[in-house]
Structure formats: C-alpha cells, structure tokens
C-alpha cells in the first residue's frame, strides 16, 4: 500500500511538504505542488482519512444507522442522504442494526471510534425510550422514530405524524365499509404502535368497535407478515375483511398469504399498508398505501445534521413531514 513516504520520495520532497500540499496549506511553491500531485497520481496514493481527521479535528464522513436496509423505506432514505452529503463534500458510512439493540450499540461505538462528523440514526424502540443512556457524543439527527427520553437535548428529529397517517388509512377502510380490520404491525419500534393507535382512533371517531383479537405485533419481516396473515385468515369463525399493515415488508407478506389461501382482493379481503414501492402499483390490484416523503426525509436529515455540525449547541429541532394517502383498488368497496 502506497504511503506518504513513497509519494515524498517520488516527488523528491519531504513528507512535511506532501502533507502541506494535500492539506492545501500555503507557503508551497507551484512547482513543488505540481510535483507532489504528479507523484500522487502516478502512485495512486489515497490518504488515510481517519488519521487526517484526527490531525485536523475535522471529518468528511457522516454515519447513517438504519434498522433494516432491506426495507425500501430505508433504502430510499439512504440514497437521499448519500446524494445530499456528496453534494456537500461528505461521504456516508452506512450500518444496519436489524432492530437489535446489541448490534445497534456495537455500530454506535464504531461510528464514534471512526470519528464521523455526525450521525443520522433510526433507533430501536428501546433506544428511543432511553436515548440519553446511549451516550452519543457526536452531532446527531434521528429519523423515523420519535425520542421519548426527556433528558435529551441538542438532537434534531425528522418524522412523520404516524398517528395521523394511521388514522387516515383506517378511516379510508371504514368509510369503504370494512368493519373487521386486522392490524399487523412491527413490534420493535414506536412507528408501528403509533400507526395502530391511529387505526384505533379512526374506529372511535366513526363509532366502530375495535377488534383486539385481530391485532398482531410481529417482527417487521416478510415471513412474519405472511405467518400472521395466515393465522388471521384461518380463523374460520371471525376472519378479517381487511388487513392493515405498518410497513411494506409486512404488506408483502400479507399479500403472499392472501394469494396462498386463494382469496380475491378486495372482494374477499382488502389490503392496505405503508410506503410506496416499485411493486405496489404493479400487482393486481394495485395496493392502497400511505406514501412517505423518503427523499425529503433523507435530504432534510442531512441538511439538519450539517447545520448541527456547524453549530453543535443550538436547540434541537423537530421537523414533521407530510404523508400522502394513495387510494387504489385493493381497498375499494367490495360487493358482499
């Protein structure tokens, strides 16, 4: 691996001169700069960014910690974060926690050991409730999950109103005549519980009884959504007439189970969920869902983080972005 000493030898200068050129410091003649950059190019030298950060006390890397990169919601956010960071001269260090607090702690320590300039973070439910206990000492912006720890200051949040979104989706189902609505929601975050709360508020507002037996809390995975849906559909006495899911992975699992049982959507059962995906409009019928502004979430979180890096002591901000209900054929009123 090429070292700074190799570059210095190739250019015929001292290592101190190479360091000054790479750091764009003054008092180096144009002729020496040209020789150094020629040597860098010839040897394909790549500076040790961590060592440079330690010397300058300034990093050009941001950390991004998400709960499940397989979830299209987080994939889209990650792209928006990377695009925004790149335009500002930053690279992005991405880690995936799988909603596991132990893995989350490991990566949080790694981010701080790597001296990232700042962190964009989707915490597990446990961490959201006890955020101060994480002892994060770098500028941080939280996305998707609301922090309920009252001792946290100087942390920004970019969220949607999950209760309102769940209420809107539930109201849509109820107004279309569905009455036995099953909810399959993620058990490991505040997000799924808030969306279920919104569904219950929709029932209460329209004077329809909630069906507690139809509520399921499961890990937010496709297979878990499939198994939970099969169990609900196989209840011969009181099967649901609609299924409400809290993320796109659970929606995919529910769709698989409905097809596995040979049921028609929406004639036999309606299906609704969260998050726009490439497949939700391609299947027949297209799936009704609440679309989240993933590009805006990623861009806003990155811009807030760069502001916090520049001013670490400013008061924390909470940005609430708007969702959109995309009503499609999977929840149309069915003839019964």
Short mmCIF file of C-alpha atoms in Angstrom, two decimals, residues 76-276:
data_model
loop_
_atom_site.label_atom_id
_atom_site.label_comp_id
_atom_site.label_asym_id
_atom_site.label_seq_id
_atom_site.Cartn_x
_atom_site.Cartn_y
_atom_site.Cartn_z
CA UNK A 76 -34.74 5.32 -0.43
CA UNK A 77 -33.73 7.43 2.57
CA UNK A 78 -30.14 6.16 2.35
CA UNK A 79 -29.95 7.23 -1.28
CA UNK A 80 -31.22 10.70 -0.46
CA UNK A 81 -28.74 11.05 2.42
CA UNK A 82 -25.84 9.98 0.22
CA UNK A 83 -26.84 12.31 -2.62
CA UNK A 84 -27.17 15.31 -0.30
CA UNK A 85 -23.96 14.54 1.59
CA UNK A 86 -21.98 14.04 -1.62
CA UNK A 87 -23.01 17.46 -2.92
CA UNK A 88 -21.57 18.97 0.28
CA UNK A 89 -18.28 17.08 0.06
CA UNK A 90 -19.12 14.32 2.55
CA UNK A 91 -19.11 10.55 2.20
CA UNK A 92 -21.50 8.25 4.09
CA UNK A 93 -20.70 5.27 6.34
CA UNK A 94 -23.80 3.00 6.41
CA UNK A 95 -24.61 0.40 9.08
CA UNK A 96 -27.67 -1.84 9.54
CA UNK A 97 -28.95 -2.80 13.02
CA UNK A 98 -31.71 -5.35 12.23
CA UNK A 99 -33.68 -3.76 15.13
CA UNK A 100 -31.15 -5.41 17.50
CA UNK A 101 -30.10 -3.17 20.44
CA UNK A 102 -26.81 -5.08 20.87
CA UNK A 103 -25.88 -4.65 17.21
CA UNK A 104 -27.00 -1.03 17.41
CA UNK A 105 -24.67 -0.41 20.38
CA UNK A 106 -21.78 -2.03 18.51
CA UNK A 107 -22.23 0.24 15.50
CA UNK A 108 -22.74 3.36 17.60
CA UNK A 109 -19.39 2.71 19.25
CA UNK A 110 -17.83 2.07 15.84
CA UNK A 111 -19.19 5.35 14.47
CA UNK A 112 -17.64 7.26 17.36
CA UNK A 113 -14.36 5.34 17.10
CA UNK A 114 -14.20 6.23 13.41
CA UNK A 115 -14.69 9.91 14.31
CA UNK A 116 -17.56 10.51 11.90
CA UNK A 117 -18.54 14.17 11.71
CA UNK A 118 -22.16 13.41 12.56
CA UNK A 119 -24.81 10.70 12.70
CA UNK A 120 -28.24 10.11 11.14
CA UNK A 121 -29.93 7.44 13.19
CA UNK A 122 -33.11 5.33 13.22
CA UNK A 123 -33.12 3.97 16.79
CA UNK A 124 -34.68 0.76 18.08
CA UNK A 125 -37.68 1.13 20.36
CA UNK A 126 -35.54 0.52 23.46
CA UNK A 127 -33.05 3.22 22.43
CA UNK A 128 -35.77 5.74 21.54
CA UNK A 129 -37.15 5.41 25.06
CA UNK A 130 -33.72 5.65 26.77
CA UNK A 131 -31.78 7.75 24.30
CA UNK A 132 -29.65 9.54 26.89
CA UNK A 133 -28.23 6.18 28.01
CA UNK A 134 -26.59 5.71 24.59
CA UNK A 135 -24.03 8.44 25.42
CA UNK A 136 -23.67 9.65 21.84
CA UNK A 137 -21.06 12.42 21.71
CA UNK A 138 -21.32 13.46 18.07
CA UNK A 139 -23.90 15.67 16.30
CA UNK A 140 -27.00 13.53 15.74
CA UNK A 141 -30.26 13.65 13.78
CA UNK A 142 -32.91 11.00 14.49
CA UNK A 143 -35.22 9.83 11.70
CA UNK A 144 -38.46 7.83 11.65
CA UNK A 145 -38.67 7.06 15.39
CA UNK A 146 -39.58 9.71 17.95
CA UNK A 147 -37.38 10.07 21.02
CA UNK A 148 -39.42 9.97 24.22
CA UNK A 149 -36.47 10.48 26.59
CA UNK A 150 -36.98 13.88 28.31
CA UNK A 151 -33.27 14.21 29.14
CA UNK A 152 -32.16 14.51 25.51
CA UNK A 153 -31.13 17.92 24.19
CA UNK A 154 -29.42 19.17 21.05
CA UNK A 155 -30.72 16.29 18.91
CA UNK A 156 -32.78 17.00 15.79
CA UNK A 157 -35.62 14.75 14.59
CA UNK A 158 -37.19 14.27 11.15
CA UNK A 159 -40.50 12.45 11.47
CA UNK A 160 -43.96 11.99 10.08
CA UNK A 161 -47.15 12.04 12.15
CA UNK A 162 -47.64 8.28 12.33
CA UNK A 163 -50.81 8.51 14.40
CA UNK A 164 -52.44 10.84 11.87
CA UNK A 165 -51.30 8.65 8.96
CA UNK A 166 -52.68 5.52 10.60
CA UNK A 167 -55.93 7.32 11.37
CA UNK A 168 -56.30 8.44 7.74
CA UNK A 169 -55.68 4.94 6.41
CA UNK A 170 -58.06 3.40 8.94
CA UNK A 171 -60.75 5.98 8.14
CA UNK A 172 -60.42 5.12 4.45
CA UNK A 173 -61.12 1.44 5.17
CA UNK A 174 -64.03 2.14 7.50
CA UNK A 175 -65.66 4.59 5.12
CA UNK A 176 -65.42 1.96 2.39
CA UNK A 177 -67.47 -0.39 4.52
CA UNK A 178 -64.86 -2.63 6.14
CA UNK A 179 -65.57 -3.49 9.76
CA UNK A 180 -63.33 -6.39 10.82
CA UNK A 181 -59.96 -4.76 10.24
CA UNK A 182 -56.88 -6.75 11.28
CA UNK A 183 -53.67 -4.86 12.06
CA UNK A 184 -50.22 -6.42 11.58
CA UNK A 185 -47.62 -4.00 12.94
CA UNK A 186 -43.93 -4.08 13.78
CA UNK A 187 -43.23 -4.90 17.40
CA UNK A 188 -39.74 -3.40 17.67
CA UNK A 189 -40.34 0.31 17.04
CA UNK A 190 -42.58 3.14 18.10
CA UNK A 191 -43.66 3.60 14.49
CA UNK A 192 -45.90 0.53 14.21
CA UNK A 193 -47.56 1.18 17.55
CA UNK A 194 -48.33 4.77 16.63
CA UNK A 195 -49.88 3.67 13.33
CA UNK A 196 -52.02 1.11 15.14
CA UNK A 197 -53.06 3.86 17.56
CA UNK A 198 -54.21 5.92 14.58
CA UNK A 199 -56.25 2.96 13.32
CA UNK A 200 -57.95 2.66 16.71
CA UNK A 201 -58.68 6.40 16.77
CA UNK A 202 -60.37 6.06 13.36
CA UNK A 203 -62.63 3.35 14.79
CA UNK A 204 -63.51 5.51 17.78
CA UNK A 205 -64.23 8.58 15.63
CA UNK A 206 -66.69 6.64 13.46
CA UNK A 207 -68.26 4.71 16.34
CA UNK A 208 -66.99 1.31 15.21
CA UNK A 209 -65.78 -1.20 17.79
CA UNK A 210 -62.09 -2.12 17.66
CA UNK A 211 -61.39 -5.86 17.36
CA UNK A 212 -58.47 -6.55 19.78
CA UNK A 213 -58.32 -10.21 18.70
CA UNK A 214 -57.30 -9.04 15.22
CA UNK A 215 -54.24 -7.07 16.37
CA UNK A 216 -50.81 -8.66 15.80
CA UNK A 217 -47.36 -7.39 16.85
CA UNK A 218 -44.60 -9.15 14.91
CA UNK A 219 -41.01 -8.58 13.78
CA UNK A 220 -41.22 -6.37 10.65
CA UNK A 221 -40.24 -9.07 8.15
CA UNK A 222 -41.97 -10.50 5.09
CA UNK A 223 -42.24 -14.01 6.51
CA UNK A 224 -43.62 -12.72 9.80
CA UNK A 225 -46.29 -10.80 7.89
CA UNK A 226 -47.15 -13.93 5.93
CA UNK A 227 -47.46 -16.14 9.01
CA UNK A 228 -49.52 -13.60 10.94
CA UNK A 229 -51.89 -13.18 8.00
CA UNK A 230 -52.32 -16.93 7.57
CA UNK A 231 -53.25 -17.24 11.23
CA UNK A 232 -55.83 -14.49 10.88
CA UNK A 233 -57.31 -15.91 7.67
CA UNK A 234 -57.56 -19.40 9.13
CA UNK A 235 -59.85 -18.18 11.90
CA UNK A 236 -62.98 -19.71 10.39
CA UNK A 237 -65.37 -18.17 12.92
CA UNK A 238 -64.45 -14.50 12.51
CA UNK A 239 -61.87 -13.87 9.78
CA UNK A 240 -60.98 -10.23 8.97
CA UNK A 241 -62.45 -8.43 5.99
CA UNK A 242 -59.41 -6.11 5.70
CA UNK A 243 -55.74 -6.17 6.68
CA UNK A 244 -53.82 -3.05 7.73
CA UNK A 245 -50.01 -3.38 7.81
CA UNK A 246 -47.45 -0.93 9.19
CA UNK A 247 -44.66 -1.30 6.61
CA UNK A 248 -44.02 -2.58 3.09
CA UNK A 249 -42.32 -5.81 4.19
CA UNK A 250 -45.38 -6.82 6.23
CA UNK A 251 -47.61 -5.81 3.32
CA UNK A 252 -45.67 -8.12 1.00
CA UNK A 253 -46.02 -10.97 3.50
CA UNK A 254 -49.76 -10.38 3.86
CA UNK A 255 -50.18 -10.38 0.07
CA UNK A 256 -48.35 -13.70 -0.17
CA UNK A 257 -50.66 -15.25 2.46
CA UNK A 258 -53.83 -13.96 0.78
CA UNK A 259 -52.75 -15.47 -2.52
CA UNK A 260 -51.73 -18.67 -0.77
CA UNK A 261 -55.30 -19.05 0.51
CA UNK A 262 -56.76 -18.26 -2.91
CA UNK A 263 -58.64 -15.16 -1.79
CA UNK A 264 -59.54 -12.22 -4.01
CA UNK A 265 -58.59 -8.61 -3.24
CA UNK A 266 -60.77 -6.68 -2.41
CA UNK A 267 -63.80 -8.92 -2.99
CA UNK A 268 -62.82 -11.32 -0.20
CA UNK A 269 -60.44 -9.13 1.79
CA UNK A 270 -58.95 -5.63 1.46
CA UNK A 271 -55.24 -4.91 1.92
CA UNK A 272 -53.60 -1.59 2.81
CA UNK A 273 -50.19 -0.58 4.13
CA UNK A 274 -47.39 1.96 4.31
CA UNK A 275 -44.59 3.03 1.96
CA UNK A 276 -44.56 3.31 -1.79
#
